[in-house]
Amino acid sequence: MPPTVETDVLIVGSGPAGATAALALSTYGVPNIIVTRYASLADTPRAHITNQRTMEVLRDLGVEDQVVAKATPQHLMGNTVFCTSIAGEELGRVRSWGNDPYVQAEHELASPSRMCDMPQHLMEPVLVDAAVARGTSLRFETEYISHVQDADGVTATVKDRMRGDTYEIRARYLVGADGARSRVAENAGLPTVGRMGVAGSINIVFEADLSKYTAHRPSTLYWVLAPGATVGGIGAGLVRCVRPWKEWMIVWGYDLDAGAPDLTEEYALSVVRRLIGDDEIPVKIKSSSAWTVNHLYAERYADRRVLCAGDAVHRHPPSNGLGSNVSIQDAYNLAWKLRLVLDGTAAASLLDSYSAERAPIGRQTVDRANQSIGETAPVFEALNGLTPQTPEQLWANIAARKDATPAAEKQRERLREAIAFKVYEFNAHGVEMNQRYASDAIVPDGTEDPGFDRDPELHHQPSTRPGAKLPHAWITQGGRQISTLDASGHGRFTLFTGIGGDGWIRAAEAATKALGVEIAGAVIGPGRQYEDPYGDWARVREIGDAGALLVRPDNYIAFRHTTAPDDAERQLSEALRRILGRD
Ligand code: FDA
């Protein structure tokens, strides 16, 4: 057996969660190894919607530009189409993913980053290449088998799939980012709620030039309501754009009780033909695979030195496009905590906040994605398409909406309303951006939770209450416009204050000296390091000029004080000691 390999953090899996964990840890200077089962990264498109919060994470990790360069931009994502086939009748559209003018303004105000469509087979190389360039050691064809942990670390047994032998990797922490069939989560005994295998689904990746049917109504998603489309799957047949307008992926359901169909090229072609509706278009099938819709989340993400992230702890359908987003966000939440624990700045108890903060988000994600499947049914209902019927009857029901009768007018109204309600899947800006944390790594400021003024699933509401993400505001540095999010992050704490807040800056310097924790000062005001020419920051900060916000490395607010008290040093020190678990 080869000698034991040693590292600080062993990461199992090179998907969005594992790759981001590695990228963040290497960015922070923490030695880490990724082991991943196969000889390559994801070779199919898989997850693709990349929301603003994720883009902010990637911005902080220095790879946002690379993602933007490879992704389909937001303005080409925006017309979710419901139709009888790509070439067939159109039933209606939803302006999606921030492309509704009203929602677009909310996106502009919420973040310096734009959402985009970045298929997973393009995203993973960006993350992994950057991680490796910054120090991650990557071992392909290496399968995690088991682990044992003791007071000082974790010893994992892995199998070299090329040589066929097993060996051990000793790490101080193990991150299980091994996806929906996570062996790490299973071996760690993480408690789960829900079930796998709620419905059967098939992905078919293919090439076809569909420009003539799509370029005038650019979208990332075209939903097909056709005979058989309510069986299994994710609510209807889906033709998803991978690369405009020549590479595509179909999602089509199957009856789980009957078992997955034989995924021959002939079968795949028949589904593609049915959903495109134009047999003249040349089609090249690239791959087909079967998967199941799951509704399962872990109640706890960690067992002592083993911490899981991504699909390992939340399994749900692709509805709302949340899969890789929450996985990337899990890893980002975890990485800075691991760093501070590993370098001795924080006690191991800081890691308890990982589960406390991320498990509620995982549960919300799983529930929302599954609910969105159910919310497609009213579209079929409006077309009298849910009762068992022949294809001819379904087409007749769909055609009935064109009649000049009171019943048809009612049907048109029901269809419009059912399609419009799908904003909860395609424009759920609040679901994407309103994540709030409560844990020992957040210091309450004694204020009541004000809740949300508008629907929290649809609308983002900025807040500086501890546990909220630092609001984005455009400020300037030496005349150059930057976001408040650019002034913080980068693996360190940041203390935001303004004119009159010098006592807070001195308190931050004292805390750095006493606790060894890096805290950058960010003073915003006329003639200071940063200026607020539009008054954007003053409108969202919810503190006075001399107040303070302590922002964590993941850009979440950990502590807030509205004024400049006499004992700023004591208050900040106590807050940091609580966050870091230091006595
Ligand atoms: P992910 O599954 O991406 O990565 C797991 C990693 O662990 C892989 O690198 C794997 O090789 C590795 N691994 C697993 N077991 C291992 C072991 N024992 N030892 C070593 N390595 C191991 N989402 C969406 O929003 N829209 C979509 O259309 C799709 N489609 C889709 C298709 C298919 C085929 C899959 C598998 C998944 C999707 N998804 C999706 C889901 C989406 O891909 C998913 O939510 C994210 O990839 C989750 O990222 P993770 O990093 O958590 O797991």
CSV table of N, CA, C and O in Angstrom, one decimal, residues 14-16 18-20 22-24 27 34 41-42 50 54-55 57-59 61-71 116-134 136 138 243 328:
chain,number,residue,atom,x,y,z
A,14,SER,N,-15.7,16.7,-7.6
A,14,SER,CA,-15.2,17.9,-8.4
A,14,SER,C,-16.4,18.6,-9.1
A,14,SER,O,-16.2,19.3,-10.0
A,15,GLY,N,-17.6,18.4,-8.6
A,15,GLY,CA,-18.7,19.1,-9.1
A,15,GLY,C,-18.7,20.6,-8.6
A,15,GLY,O,-17.7,21.0,-8.0
A,16,PRO,N,-19.8,21.3,-8.8
A,16,PRO,CA,-19.8,22.7,-8.3
A,16,PRO,C,-19.5,22.9,-6.8
A,16,PRO,O,-18.7,23.8,-6.5
A,18,GLY,N,-17.7,20.7,-4.7
A,18,GLY,CA,-16.3,20.4,-4.4
A,18,GLY,C,-15.3,21.3,-5.1
A,18,GLY,O,-14.3,21.8,-4.4
A,19,ALA,N,-15.6,21.7,-6.3
A,19,ALA,CA,-14.7,22.6,-7.0
A,19,ALA,C,-14.6,24.0,-6.4
A,19,ALA,O,-13.6,24.6,-6.3
A,20,THR,N,-15.8,24.5,-5.9
A,20,THR,CA,-15.8,25.8,-5.2
A,20,THR,C,-15.1,25.7,-3.9
A,20,THR,O,-14.4,26.6,-3.5
A,22,ALA,N,-12.7,23.8,-3.1
A,22,ALA,CA,-11.2,23.8,-3.4
A,22,ALA,C,-10.7,25.2,-3.8
A,22,ALA,O,-9.7,25.6,-3.4
A,23,LEU,N,-11.5,25.8,-4.7
A,23,LEU,CA,-11.1,27.1,-5.2
A,23,LEU,C,-11.0,28.1,-4.0
A,23,LEU,O,-10.0,28.9,-3.9
A,24,ALA,N,-12.0,28.1,-3.2
A,24,ALA,CA,-12.0,29.1,-2.0
A,24,ALA,C,-10.8,28.7,-1.1
A,24,ALA,O,-10.1,29.6,-0.7
A,27,THR,N,-7.6,29.7,-2.6
A,27,THR,CA,-7.5,31.2,-2.6
A,27,THR,C,-7.1,31.7,-1.2
A,27,THR,O,-6.3,32.6,-1.1
A,34,ILE,N,-8.5,17.4,-4.0
A,34,ILE,CA,-9.8,16.9,-4.5
A,34,ILE,C,-9.6,15.4,-5.0
A,34,ILE,O,-8.6,15.2,-5.8
A,41,LEU,N,-14.0,15.9,-15.8
A,41,LEU,CA,-15.1,16.7,-15.1
A,41,LEU,C,-16.4,16.4,-15.8
A,41,LEU,O,-16.4,15.5,-16.7
A,42,ALA,N,-17.5,17.0,-15.4
A,42,ALA,CA,-18.8,16.7,-16.0
A,42,ALA,C,-18.7,16.8,-17.5
A,42,ALA,O,-18.2,17.8,-18.1
A,50,THR,N,-27.4,30.3,-13.5
A,50,THR,CA,-26.4,30.8,-12.5
A,50,THR,C,-26.9,32.1,-12.0
A,50,THR,O,-26.9,33.1,-12.7
A,54,THR,N,-24.8,33.6,-6.8
A,54,THR,CA,-23.6,32.8,-7.1
A,54,THR,C,-22.6,33.6,-7.9
A,54,THR,O,-21.4,33.4,-7.7
A,55,MET,N,-23.1,34.5,-8.8
A,55,MET,CA,-22.1,35.3,-9.5
A,55,MET,C,-21.3,36.2,-8.6
A,55,MET,O,-20.1,36.5,-8.8
A,57,VAL,N,-20.5,35.3,-5.5
A,57,VAL,CA,-19.5,34.4,-4.9
A,57,VAL,C,-18.3,34.3,-5.9
A,57,VAL,O,-17.1,34.4,-5.5
A,58,LEU,N,-18.6,34.1,-7.2
A,58,LEU,CA,-17.6,33.9,-8.2
A,58,LEU,C,-16.7,35.1,-8.4
A,58,LEU,O,-15.5,35.1,-8.6
A,59,ARG,N,-17.4,36.3,-8.2
A,59,ARG,CA,-16.7,37.6,-8.3
A,59,ARG,C,-15.7,37.7,-7.2
A,59,ARG,O,-14.6,38.0,-7.4
A,61,LEU,N,-14.3,35.3,-5.7
A,61,LEU,CA,-13.2,34.3,-5.9
A,61,LEU,C,-12.4,34.6,-7.1
A,61,LEU,O,-11.5,33.8,-7.5
A,62,GLY,N,-12.7,35.7,-7.8
A,62,GLY,CA,-11.9,36.1,-8.9
A,62,GLY,C,-12.1,35.4,-10.2
A,62,GLY,O,-11.2,35.4,-11.1
A,63,VAL,N,-13.3,34.7,-10.4
A,63,VAL,CA,-13.5,34.0,-11.7
A,63,VAL,C,-14.8,34.4,-12.4
A,63,VAL,O,-15.2,33.8,-13.4
A,64,GLU,N,-15.4,35.5,-11.9
A,64,GLU,CA,-16.6,36.0,-12.5
A,64,GLU,C,-16.4,36.3,-14.0
A,64,GLU,O,-17.2,35.9,-14.9
A,65,ASP,N,-15.3,37.0,-14.4
A,65,ASP,CA,-15.1,37.3,-15.8
A,65,ASP,C,-15.0,36.1,-16.7
A,65,ASP,O,-15.5,36.1,-17.8
A,66,GLN,N,-14.3,35.1,-16.2
A,66,GLN,CA,-14.2,33.9,-17.0
A,66,GLN,C,-15.5,33.2,-17.2
A,66,GLN,O,-15.8,32.6,-18.3
A,67,VAL,N,-16.4,33.2,-16.2
A,67,VAL,CA,-17.7,32.6,-16.4
A,67,VAL,C,-18.5,33.4,-17.4
A,67,VAL,O,-19.2,32.9,-18.3
A,68,VAL,N,-18.5,34.7,-17.2
A,68,VAL,CA,-19.3,35.6,-18.1
A,68,VAL,C,-18.8,35.4,-19.5
A,68,VAL,O,-19.6,35.3,-20.5
A,69,ALA,N,-17.5,35.2,-19.7
A,69,ALA,CA,-17.0,35.0,-21.1
A,69,ALA,C,-17.5,33.8,-21.8
A,69,ALA,O,-17.7,33.7,-23.0
A,70,LYS,N,-17.8,32.8,-21.0
A,70,LYS,CA,-18.2,31.5,-21.6
A,70,LYS,C,-19.8,31.3,-21.5
A,70,LYS,O,-20.3,30.4,-22.2
A,71,ALA,N,-20.5,32.1,-20.7
A,71,ALA,CA,-21.9,31.8,-20.4
A,71,ALA,C,-22.8,32.4,-21.5
A,71,ALA,O,-22.4,33.4,-22.2
A,116,CYS,N,-26.6,34.5,-15.4
A,116,CYS,CA,-26.3,34.0,-16.8
A,116,CYS,C,-26.6,32.5,-16.8
A,116,CYS,O,-27.0,31.9,-15.8
A,117,ASP,N,-26.4,32.0,-18.0
A,117,ASP,CA,-26.6,30.5,-18.2
A,117,ASP,C,-25.3,29.9,-18.5
A,117,ASP,O,-24.7,30.1,-19.5
A,118,MET,N,-24.8,29.1,-17.5
A,118,MET,CA,-23.5,28.6,-17.6
A,118,MET,C,-23.6,27.1,-17.4
A,118,MET,O,-23.6,26.6,-16.2
A,119,PRO,N,-23.7,26.3,-18.5
A,119,PRO,CA,-23.8,24.8,-18.3
A,119,PRO,C,-22.7,24.3,-17.5
A,119,PRO,O,-21.5,24.7,-17.5
A,120,GLN,N,-23.0,23.2,-16.7
A,120,GLN,CA,-22.1,22.7,-15.7
A,120,GLN,C,-20.8,22.2,-16.4
A,120,GLN,O,-19.7,22.2,-15.8
A,121,HIS,N,-20.8,21.6,-17.6
A,121,HIS,CA,-19.6,21.1,-18.2
A,121,HIS,C,-18.7,22.3,-18.6
A,121,HIS,O,-17.5,22.0,-18.9
A,122,LEU,N,-19.2,23.5,-18.6
A,122,LEU,CA,-18.3,24.7,-18.9
A,122,LEU,C,-17.9,25.3,-17.5
A,122,LEU,O,-16.8,25.8,-17.4
A,123,MET,N,-18.8,25.2,-16.5
A,123,MET,CA,-18.5,25.8,-15.2
A,123,MET,C,-17.4,25.1,-14.5
A,123,MET,O,-16.5,25.7,-13.9
A,124,GLU,N,-17.5,23.8,-14.5
A,124,GLU,CA,-16.6,23.0,-13.7
A,124,GLU,C,-15.1,23.3,-14.0
A,124,GLU,O,-14.3,23.5,-13.2
A,125,PRO,N,-14.8,23.3,-15.4
A,125,PRO,CA,-13.3,23.6,-15.7
A,125,PRO,C,-12.9,24.9,-15.2
A,125,PRO,O,-11.7,25.1,-14.8
A,126,VAL,N,-13.8,25.9,-15.2
A,126,VAL,CA,-13.3,27.3,-14.8
A,126,VAL,C,-13.0,27.2,-13.3
A,126,VAL,O,-11.9,27.7,-12.9
A,127,LEU,N,-13.8,26.5,-12.5
A,127,LEU,CA,-13.6,26.5,-11.1
A,127,LEU,C,-12.4,25.6,-10.8
A,127,LEU,O,-11.5,26.0,-10.0
A,128,VAL,N,-12.3,24.4,-11.4
A,128,VAL,CA,-11.2,23.5,-11.1
A,128,VAL,C,-9.9,24.0,-11.6
A,128,VAL,O,-8.9,23.9,-10.8
A,129,ASP,N,-9.9,24.6,-12.8
A,129,ASP,CA,-8.6,25.1,-13.3
A,129,ASP,C,-8.0,26.2,-12.4
A,129,ASP,O,-6.8,26.2,-12.0
A,130,ALA,N,-8.9,27.1,-11.9
A,130,ALA,CA,-8.5,28.2,-11.0
A,130,ALA,C,-8.0,27.6,-9.7
A,130,ALA,O,-7.0,28.1,-9.1
A,131,ALA,N,-8.8,26.6,-9.2
A,131,ALA,CA,-8.4,26.0,-7.9
A,131,ALA,C,-7.0,25.4,-8.0
A,131,ALA,O,-6.1,25.6,-7.2
A,132,VAL,N,-6.8,24.6,-9.1
A,132,VAL,CA,-5.5,23.9,-9.3
A,132,VAL,C,-4.4,25.0,-9.5
A,132,VAL,O,-3.3,24.9,-8.9
A,133,ALA,N,-4.6,26.0,-10.2
A,133,ALA,CA,-3.6,27.1,-10.4
A,133,ALA,C,-3.3,27.7,-9.1
A,133,ALA,O,-2.2,28.2,-8.9
A,134,ARG,N,-4.2,27.7,-8.1
A,134,ARG,CA,-3.9,28.3,-6.8
A,134,ARG,C,-3.4,27.3,-5.8
A,134,ARG,O,-3.3,27.7,-4.6
A,136,THR,N,-4.6,23.7,-5.4
A,136,THR,CA,-5.3,22.4,-5.2
A,136,THR,C,-4.6,21.3,-5.9
A,136,THR,O,-4.2,21.4,-7.0
A,138,LEU,N,-5.3,17.7,-7.5
A,138,LEU,CA,-6.5,17.1,-8.1
A,138,LEU,C,-6.2,15.6,-8.5
A,138,LEU,O,-5.2,15.4,-9.2
A,243,ARG,N,-26.3,25.7,-25.9
A,243,ARG,CA,-25.6,26.8,-26.6
A,243,ARG,C,-26.5,27.3,-27.7
A,243,ARG,O,-27.0,26.5,-28.5
A,328,ILE,N,-22.7,25.7,-4.8
A,328,ILE,CA,-21.5,26.7,-4.8
A,328,ILE,C,-21.6,27.6,-3.5
A,328,ILE,O,-20.6,27.8,-2.8
